[in-house]
Coordinates of C-alpha atoms in Angstrom, one line a residue:
M3 CA 39.5 121.8 37.9
S4 CA 37.7 124.6 39.7
K5 CA 39.1 125.9 42.9
N6 CA 37.8 124.2 46.1
L7 CA 36.2 127.0 48.1
T8 CA 35.7 124.9 51.3
P9 CA 36.5 127.2 54.2
A10 CA 38.5 126.0 57.2
I11 CA 35.4 124.6 58.8
E12 CA 35.6 123.3 62.3
P13 CA 35.1 119.5 62.7
L14 CA 32.0 117.9 64.1
S15 CA 32.0 118.0 67.9
P16 CA 31.4 114.6 69.6
S17 CA 30.6 116.4 72.8
N18 CA 28.0 118.6 71.1
I19 CA 26.4 115.6 69.5
Y20 CA 26.4 113.6 72.6
K21 CA 24.9 116.5 74.6
S22 CA 22.0 116.7 72.1
V23 CA 21.4 112.9 72.4
Q24 CA 21.4 113.2 76.2
E25 CA 18.9 116.1 76.2
M26 CA 16.5 114.5 73.8
N27 CA 16.9 111.1 75.5
E28 CA 15.3 112.7 78.6
Y29 CA 12.0 113.2 76.7
G30 CA 11.5 109.4 76.5
N31 CA 9.7 107.5 73.8
R32 CA 9.0 109.3 70.4
W33 CA 6.3 107.0 68.9
L34 CA 4.0 109.3 66.9
G35 CA 1.4 110.9 69.1
T36 CA 3.3 110.7 72.4
P37 CA 4.5 113.6 74.5
G38 CA 8.1 112.7 73.7
E39 CA 7.6 113.1 70.0
I40 CA 6.3 116.6 70.5
K41 CA 9.1 117.6 72.9
V42 CA 11.8 116.3 70.5
R43 CA 10.2 118.0 67.5
D44 CA 10.2 121.4 69.4
Y45 CA 13.8 120.7 70.6
I46 CA 14.9 120.4 66.9
L47 CA 12.9 123.5 65.9
N48 CA 14.5 125.6 68.6
N49 CA 18.1 124.3 67.8
F50 CA 17.6 125.1 64.1
K51 CA 16.7 128.6 65.1
K52 CA 19.5 128.9 67.6
N53 CA 22.0 127.7 64.9
G54 CA 21.0 130.6 62.6
L55 CA 19.0 128.6 60.0
T56 CA 16.4 130.6 58.1
D57 CA 12.8 129.7 57.1
V58 CA 12.7 127.4 60.2
H59 CA 9.2 125.9 60.3
L60 CA 7.0 122.9 60.8
E61 CA 5.4 121.1 57.9
E62 CA 2.3 119.2 58.7
V63 CA 1.9 115.6 57.7
S64 CA -1.3 113.4 58.0
Y65 CA -0.6 109.7 58.8
N66 CA -2.4 106.6 60.1
N67 CA -1.6 106.4 63.8
Y68 CA -1.4 103.0 65.4
M69 CA -1.9 102.1 69.1
P70 CA -1.7 98.4 70.1
K71 CA -4.6 96.9 71.9
S72 CA -4.1 93.1 72.2
S73 CA -2.4 90.2 70.5
H74 CA -2.6 86.5 71.2
L75 CA -0.9 83.3 69.9
R76 CA -2.2 79.9 70.9
I77 CA -1.1 76.5 69.8
I78 CA -4.2 74.5 69.2
S79 CA -2.7 71.2 67.9
P80 CA -0.9 68.8 68.4
T81 CA -1.2 70.3 71.9
E82 CA -2.6 73.4 73.5
E83 CA -0.4 76.2 74.8
I84 CA -0.2 80.0 75.0
I85 CA 2.9 81.6 73.5
K86 CA 4.0 85.1 74.6
C87 CA 3.8 87.5 71.7
E88 CA 3.7 91.2 70.8
P89 CA 1.5 92.8 68.1
L90 CA 2.8 93.0 64.5
Q91 CA 2.1 96.7 64.0
Y92 CA -0.1 97.8 61.1
S93 CA -1.5 94.3 60.6
A94 CA -5.2 93.6 60.3
N95 CA -7.6 93.4 63.2
K96 CA -8.6 89.7 62.9
T97 CA -8.4 86.3 64.5
V98 CA -7.3 83.5 62.2
E99 CA -6.1 79.9 62.6
G100 CA -4.1 77.6 60.4
E101 CA -1.0 75.4 60.1
I102 CA 2.4 77.1 60.4
I103 CA 4.7 77.1 57.4
Y104 CA 8.3 78.3 58.1
V105 CA 9.8 80.4 55.3
G106 CA 13.3 81.1 56.7
E107 CA 14.1 84.8 56.4
G108 CA 11.2 85.4 54.0
S109 CA 13.4 85.9 50.9
K110 CA 12.1 85.5 47.4
P111 CA 14.3 82.4 46.7
E112 CA 13.0 80.8 50.0
F113 CA 9.4 81.3 49.0
E114 CA 10.1 80.0 45.4
N115 CA 11.9 76.9 46.8
L116 CA 8.9 76.0 48.9
E117 CA 6.4 76.5 46.1
N118 CA 8.6 74.6 43.6
N119 CA 8.5 71.7 46.0
G120 CA 4.7 71.7 46.2
A121 CA 4.1 73.8 49.3
S122 CA 1.2 76.1 49.4
L123 CA 0.8 79.3 51.4
K124 CA -3.0 79.3 51.1
G125 CA -4.7 79.4 54.5
K126 CA -1.3 79.0 56.3
I127 CA 0.3 81.0 59.1
V128 CA 3.6 82.1 57.6
M129 CA 6.5 82.2 60.1
A130 CA 9.8 83.9 59.2
T131 CA 12.9 85.1 61.1
S132 CA 13.1 88.7 59.9
F133 CA 13.4 92.3 61.0
F134 CA 11.7 93.6 57.9
P135 CA 8.5 91.5 57.5
Y136 CA 6.9 94.2 55.3
D137 CA 9.2 93.1 52.6
Y138 CA 7.5 89.7 52.2
I139 CA 4.0 90.1 53.7
A140 CA 2.3 91.5 50.6
Y141 CA 3.7 88.6 48.5
A142 CA 2.5 86.0 51.0
E143 CA -0.9 87.6 51.2
K144 CA -1.3 87.4 47.4
K145 CA -0.5 83.7 47.7
G146 CA -3.3 83.3 50.3
A147 CA -1.5 83.4 53.6
A148 CA -3.9 83.8 56.5
G149 CA -1.6 85.4 59.0
F150 CA 2.0 85.9 60.2
I151 CA 4.3 85.0 63.0
V152 CA 7.5 87.0 62.9
V153 CA 10.5 85.7 64.9
S154 CA 12.5 88.3 66.6
D155 CA 16.2 87.3 66.7
A156 CA 17.1 89.9 69.4
P157 CA 19.0 88.6 72.5
H158 CA 17.6 88.0 76.0
D159 CA 14.1 87.1 74.7
L160 CA 13.6 90.7 73.6
I161 CA 10.8 91.1 71.0
R162 CA 11.5 93.8 68.3
G163 CA 8.9 96.3 67.4
L164 CA 8.1 95.6 63.8
V165 CA 5.6 96.7 61.2
A166 CA 3.6 94.7 58.7
K167 CA 3.5 97.6 56.2
L168 CA 6.1 100.2 55.4
G169 CA 6.5 102.7 52.5
P170 CA 5.5 104.3 50.4
P171 CA 2.4 105.4 52.3
E172 CA -0.8 106.4 50.7
L173 CA -0.8 110.1 51.5
E174 CA -4.3 110.7 50.1
N175 CA -5.8 107.8 52.0
P176 CA -3.9 107.2 55.2
K177 CA -6.4 104.6 56.5
K178 CA -5.3 102.2 53.8
H179 CA -1.9 101.9 55.5
V180 CA -2.8 98.5 57.1
S181 CA -2.0 95.0 55.9
K182 CA -4.8 92.6 54.9
T183 CA -3.9 89.9 57.5
P184 CA -3.1 89.8 61.2
G185 CA 0.3 89.1 62.7
V186 CA 2.3 88.7 65.9
V187 CA 6.0 88.9 66.9
I188 CA 7.6 86.3 69.1
A189 CA 11.0 85.8 70.8
L190 CA 13.6 83.4 69.5
R191 CA 13.1 81.0 72.4
S192 CA 9.4 80.7 71.6
A193 CA 10.2 80.1 68.0
Q194 CA 12.5 77.2 69.0
K195 CA 9.6 75.6 70.8
L196 CA 7.5 75.8 67.7
W197 CA 10.2 74.5 65.4
S198 CA 10.7 71.5 67.7
M199 CA 7.0 70.8 67.6
M200 CA 6.8 71.3 63.8
S201 CA 9.7 68.8 63.3
M202 CA 7.4 66.0 64.6
N203 CA 3.8 67.1 63.8
K204 CA 1.9 69.5 61.7
T205 CA 1.4 72.5 64.1
K206 CA -1.8 74.5 64.0
V207 CA -2.1 77.9 65.8
K208 CA -4.6 80.6 66.3
I209 CA -3.5 84.3 66.2
T210 CA -5.3 87.5 67.1
H211 CA -4.3 91.0 66.5
E212 CA -6.2 94.1 67.5
G213 CA -4.9 97.7 67.2
I214 CA -6.5 101.2 67.1
Y215 CA -6.0 103.1 63.8
T216 CA -6.7 106.8 63.7
V217 CA -5.7 109.4 61.1
K218 CA -3.7 112.1 62.9
K219 CA -1.2 114.8 62.1
S220 CA 2.5 115.2 62.9
S221 CA 5.2 117.5 61.4
N222 CA 8.5 117.6 59.7
V223 CA 11.0 120.2 61.0
I224 CA 12.7 122.2 58.3
G225 CA 15.5 124.8 58.3
V226 CA 17.5 126.3 55.5
V227 CA 21.0 127.6 54.9
S228 CA 20.7 129.6 51.7
G229 CA 23.5 129.4 49.1
T230 CA 25.4 132.6 48.4
K231 CA 26.1 132.0 44.7
F232 CA 23.7 129.2 43.4
P233 CA 20.8 129.4 45.8
E234 CA 18.4 127.6 43.5
E235 CA 20.6 124.4 43.7
I236 CA 19.7 122.3 46.7
L237 CA 21.3 119.6 48.9
V238 CA 19.0 117.9 51.4
I239 CA 20.4 116.6 54.6
G240 CA 17.8 114.7 56.7
G241 CA 16.9 111.9 59.1
H242 CA 13.9 110.9 61.2
Y243 CA 13.2 112.0 64.8
D244 CA 10.3 109.5 65.6
S245 CA 11.0 106.2 67.2
Q246 CA 9.5 102.7 67.6
F247 CA 6.9 102.0 70.3
D248 CA 8.7 100.9 73.4
G249 CA 11.9 102.6 74.6
N250 CA 14.0 105.7 74.1
F251 CA 15.9 104.6 71.0
A252 CA 19.1 106.6 71.3
W253 CA 20.8 104.9 68.3
D254 CA 17.7 105.0 66.2
N255 CA 17.6 107.9 65.6
L256 CA 18.8 110.4 68.2
T257 CA 22.3 109.9 66.8
G258 CA 21.3 111.0 63.3
I259 CA 19.2 114.0 64.5
S260 CA 22.0 115.2 66.8
S261 CA 24.4 114.9 63.9
I262 CA 22.1 116.9 61.7
I263 CA 21.8 119.7 64.4
E264 CA 25.6 119.9 64.7
I265 CA 26.1 119.9 60.9
S266 CA 23.5 122.7 60.5
R267 CA 25.3 124.8 63.1
I268 CA 28.6 124.6 61.2
F269 CA 27.1 125.2 57.8
A270 CA 25.1 128.2 59.0
K271 CA 28.4 129.7 60.3
N272 CA 30.3 129.0 57.0
K273 CA 27.9 130.1 54.2
P274 CA 27.8 127.6 51.3
L275 CA 27.6 128.4 47.7
R276 CA 24.5 126.2 47.3
T277 CA 21.4 125.9 49.5
V278 CA 21.3 123.2 52.1
M279 CA 17.9 122.1 53.5
F280 CA 18.0 120.4 56.8
V281 CA 15.0 118.2 57.6
A282 CA 14.0 116.2 60.6
F283 CA 11.4 113.8 59.2
T284 CA 8.4 112.4 61.0
G285 CA 6.9 109.0 60.6
E286 CA 9.9 107.1 59.2
E287 CA 9.4 104.1 61.5
I288 CA 5.9 103.4 60.1
G289 CA 6.3 104.1 56.4
F290 CA 8.4 107.2 55.5
W291 CA 5.3 109.5 55.9
G292 CA 7.3 112.6 56.5
S293 CA 9.9 112.2 53.8
T294 CA 7.3 111.0 51.2
S295 CA 5.1 114.1 52.0
F296 CA 8.1 116.4 51.8
V297 CA 9.3 115.0 48.4
Q298 CA 5.8 115.1 46.9
K299 CA 5.3 118.7 48.0
N300 CA 8.5 119.7 46.4
K301 CA 8.6 117.2 43.6
E302 CA 8.9 119.4 40.5
N303 CA 11.4 121.8 42.0
F304 CA 13.5 118.9 43.4
K305 CA 13.5 117.1 40.0
K306 CA 15.0 120.2 38.6
N307 CA 17.2 121.6 41.4
C308 CA 17.9 119.0 44.1
L309 CA 21.4 117.8 43.5
A310 CA 21.4 115.0 46.2
M311 CA 20.1 113.8 49.5
L312 CA 22.1 112.6 52.5
C313 CA 20.3 110.4 55.0
L314 CA 21.6 110.2 58.6
D315 CA 19.9 107.4 60.4
S316 CA 21.3 105.3 63.3
L317 CA 25.0 106.1 63.7
G318 CA 27.8 105.0 66.0
N319 CA 26.5 101.9 68.0
V320 CA 29.1 100.2 70.2
H321 CA 28.5 96.8 68.7
P322 CA 30.8 95.5 65.9
T323 CA 29.3 95.9 62.4
K324 CA 30.5 96.2 58.8
R325 CA 30.2 99.6 57.0
G326 CA 27.5 99.5 54.4
I327 CA 26.2 101.9 51.8
W328 CA 23.1 102.2 49.7
A329 CA 23.3 104.9 46.9
K330 CA 21.1 105.7 44.0
G331 CA 23.1 105.9 40.8
K332 CA 26.7 104.8 40.1
P333 CA 28.2 108.3 39.7
Y334 CA 26.9 109.3 43.2
L335 CA 28.1 106.0 44.6
D336 CA 31.6 106.4 43.2
F337 CA 31.7 110.0 44.5
I338 CA 30.8 108.8 48.0
L339 CA 33.2 105.9 48.0
K340 CA 36.0 108.4 47.2
K341 CA 34.9 110.7 50.1
A342 CA 34.6 107.8 52.5
K343 CA 38.3 106.9 51.9
Q344 CA 39.3 110.5 52.3
V345 CA 37.8 110.6 55.8
D346 CA 39.2 107.1 56.7
W347 CA 35.8 105.4 56.8
P348 CA 36.1 103.0 53.8
L349 CA 33.0 101.0 53.0
D350 CA 32.9 97.2 53.4
I351 CA 29.6 96.5 51.6
I352 CA 27.8 98.1 48.7
F353 CA 24.1 97.2 48.7
P354 CA 22.3 96.9 45.3
E355 CA 19.8 99.5 44.4
S356 CA 17.1 96.9 44.7
W357 CA 17.9 96.4 48.4
V358 CA 14.9 96.9 50.7
P359 CA 14.3 100.6 51.4
W360 CA 15.1 101.2 55.0
S361 CA 14.9 104.9 55.6
D362 CA 14.1 108.4 54.4
H363 CA 16.4 108.3 51.4
A364 CA 13.9 106.1 49.6
P365 CA 11.3 108.7 48.5
F366 CA 14.1 110.9 47.0
A367 CA 15.6 108.0 45.1
D368 CA 12.1 107.1 43.8
I369 CA 11.9 110.3 41.8
G370 CA 15.5 110.0 40.5
I371 CA 17.4 112.2 43.0
P372 CA 20.8 110.9 43.9
A373 CA 20.4 109.6 47.5
V374 CA 22.5 107.8 50.0
Y375 CA 22.1 105.9 53.2
I376 CA 25.4 105.0 55.0
V377 CA 24.5 102.3 57.4
E378 CA 26.0 100.1 60.2
F379 CA 25.0 96.7 58.8
P380 CA 25.5 93.8 58.8
P381 CA 24.9 92.5 61.4
I382 CA 22.0 94.5 62.6
N383 CA 22.4 96.2 66.0
P384 CA 21.3 93.4 68.4
Y385 CA 19.0 95.8 70.2
Y386 CA 17.5 97.3 67.1
H387 CA 13.8 98.1 67.7
T388 CA 13.9 96.9 71.3
N389 CA 13.8 98.9 74.6
Q390 CA 17.5 98.2 75.0
D391 CA 18.4 100.7 72.3
I392 CA 19.7 102.9 75.1
I393 CA 22.2 105.7 75.3
D394 CA 24.8 103.4 77.0
Y395 CA 25.2 101.6 73.7
I396 CA 26.3 104.5 71.5
D397 CA 29.7 105.9 70.9
P398 CA 30.1 109.6 70.1
I399 CA 33.4 109.1 68.4
K400 CA 31.9 106.5 66.1
I401 CA 29.0 108.8 65.4
V402 CA 31.3 111.5 64.2
Q403 CA 33.4 109.1 62.1
Q404 CA 30.3 107.8 60.3
A405 CA 28.7 111.3 59.9
N406 CA 32.0 112.6 58.5
V407 CA 31.3 110.7 55.3
S408 CA 28.1 112.7 54.7
V409 CA 29.9 115.9 55.7
A410 CA 32.7 115.3 53.2
V411 CA 30.1 114.7 50.5
A412 CA 28.2 117.7 51.5
Y413 CA 31.3 120.0 51.5
D414 CA 32.2 119.0 47.9
I415 CA 28.6 119.6 46.7
V416 CA 27.9 123.0 48.3
Y417 CA 31.3 124.7 48.6
N418 CA 32.7 124.2 45.1
L419 CA 32.1 126.4 42.1
Q420 CA 31.9 123.4 39.8
K421 CA 28.8 121.3 40.3
P422 CA 29.8 117.7 41.0
V423 CA 29.0 114.9 38.5
I424 CA 26.7 112.7 40.6
K425 CA 23.9 111.9 38.3

């Protein structure tokens, strides 16, 4: 076995990470096109420079910007009543009406069970309790669904910000990044009212969604620590800096970005043998625009020289969760599981490779690069994609404990003479 050249590197600092979260949190919401997005982007750029990274720059990305205009949900039979709702982002600008059909969480077996028992989606308003409606909407549209009601299971009648369409985005034609049907999102209490009504009568509703879609530009933030011995061999460490629409979203994903800034500081001080690219991606919340663009621009080089990708997204919330992992390729998975045990963060759940792509690891995995997303799930953070994803509900110690898995993996990849077997 080759000698491990890992230097005596200082550990991640919870206080440094928390300070970065606090400072970026002051800029407010980071939905693409807002002042907060620009301020946080510049904060990351300046910190990459301060930490001594080279080739620090912005990489422009075109995307389909969304701004909500209006949404309505009205019961039209067996009674008439207005139900409070929020827009299902990136759904079509239409008004439709039809009978509600409830499909549980919107899983494939649930759809198949309904269809096998004679139920038809054609002309129906499909209702599901889900925080990733994009995973089933395309299927339901093909079956003739007219529209969608998504039930938010967040506490205190909070309505999660959710999208009808996720990745991969159509980089060459951003305007196509919209679903074919309209949708709205409602609170759990409102859904219970509808379920009660549906248990006694066929329930017909009218839904309206209207949003403003405009092709705009944002930017990834990129910085490099060049390898001293194998500079052509690359490890990418990345996470997104944008947020959902309403709130500061400290957990998702100021925690990941702050961890990346801290890791970049330490790696720049302790030069690795292989090159590390640190990337703060734009447009993750609405379809992995930044990471998809980044991968496509570097596709041929990455296929040849990118050893792996580590995605840091949403770390260290105070709520109890299991420790989950999604990894592309069994050798990489085994490698990470070993490292997780070494840093005393053993994994509880290994998600299958077919699991719904949730973050910026997905475009890398799509071209065959070993990629990993270490995630606090299940259950989902109760305040995920709500305006209560606030700084009070993150734990700097837990952030470091979770980030340490990625750091341990990165150390073994970039500080050893022998290239790890992870493909």
